[in-house]
C-alpha positions as semicolon CSV with decimal commas, in nm:
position;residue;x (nm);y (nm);z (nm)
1;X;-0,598;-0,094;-0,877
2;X;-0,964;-0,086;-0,818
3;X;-1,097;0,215;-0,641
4;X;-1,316;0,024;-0,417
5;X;-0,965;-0,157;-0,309
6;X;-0,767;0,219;-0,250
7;X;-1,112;0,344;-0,079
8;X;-1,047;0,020;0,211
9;X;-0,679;0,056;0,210
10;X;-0,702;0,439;0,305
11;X;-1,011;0,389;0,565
12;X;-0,724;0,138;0,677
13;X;-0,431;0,354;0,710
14;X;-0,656;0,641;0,887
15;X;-0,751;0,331;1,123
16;X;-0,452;0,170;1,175
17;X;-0,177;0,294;0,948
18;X;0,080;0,022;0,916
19;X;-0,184;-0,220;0,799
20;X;-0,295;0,000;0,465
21;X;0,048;0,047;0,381
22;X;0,098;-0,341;0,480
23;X;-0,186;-0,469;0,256
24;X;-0,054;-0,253;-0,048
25;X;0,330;-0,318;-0,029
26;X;0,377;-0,592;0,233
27;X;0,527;-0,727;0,503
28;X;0,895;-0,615;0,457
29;X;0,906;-0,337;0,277
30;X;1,046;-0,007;0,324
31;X;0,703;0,171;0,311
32;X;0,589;-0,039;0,583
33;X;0,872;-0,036;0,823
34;X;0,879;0,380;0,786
35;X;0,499;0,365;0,855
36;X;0,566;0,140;1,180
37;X;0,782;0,370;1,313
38;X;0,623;0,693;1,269
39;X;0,317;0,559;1,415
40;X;0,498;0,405;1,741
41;X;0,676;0,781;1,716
42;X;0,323;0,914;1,690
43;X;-0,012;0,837;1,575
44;X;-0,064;1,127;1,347
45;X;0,245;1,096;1,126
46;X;0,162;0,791;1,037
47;X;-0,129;0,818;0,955
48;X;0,000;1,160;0,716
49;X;0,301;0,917;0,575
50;X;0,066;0,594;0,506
51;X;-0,201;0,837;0,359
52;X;0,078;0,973;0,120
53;X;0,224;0,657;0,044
54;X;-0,075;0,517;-0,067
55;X;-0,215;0,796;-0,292
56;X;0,115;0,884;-0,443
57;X;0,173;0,521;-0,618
58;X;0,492;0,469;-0,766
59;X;0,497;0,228;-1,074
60;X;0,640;-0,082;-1,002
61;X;0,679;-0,054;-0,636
62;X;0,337;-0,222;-0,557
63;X;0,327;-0,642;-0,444
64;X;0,106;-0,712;-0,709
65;X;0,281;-0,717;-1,046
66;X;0,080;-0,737;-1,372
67;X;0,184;-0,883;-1,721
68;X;-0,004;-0,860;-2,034
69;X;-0,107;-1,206;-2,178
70;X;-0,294;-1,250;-2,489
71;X;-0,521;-0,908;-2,480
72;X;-0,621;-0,949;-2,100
73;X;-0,407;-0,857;-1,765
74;X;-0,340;-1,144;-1,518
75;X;-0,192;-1,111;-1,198
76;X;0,152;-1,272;-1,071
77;X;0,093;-1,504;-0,843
């Protein structure tokens, strides 16, 4: 992922925390639902949670999936 993309989603989750962690993993995952709830629980822990779920990527756990296809990366669509 492109830095200038992590730089917007973190400005994002110190903002509004569900939505960085939303625009990274999406709508229904279990990222995002923690992240909803410990920001209705409290503004600050979300914002700690979304800001560690975010810089601490997991392989594989992202929405956007990449294959290699003759010598250049494509996204899944």
């Amino acid at each position: 992922m492109g830095s200038c993309c992590m730089f917007i989603e973190i400005l994002l989750a110190i903002v509004l925390p569900p939505l960085g962690v939303f625009l990274h993993y999406g709508c229904c995952s279990c990222e995002f639902c923690i992240c909803l709830l410990l920001t209705i629980l409290g503004y600050v822990p979300g914002i700690i949670y979304a800001i560690y779920v975010l810089v601490a990527e997991r392989p594989g756990r992202t929405r956007y999936y990449y294959f290699h296809h003759g010598g250049y990366i494509e996204p899944l669509v």
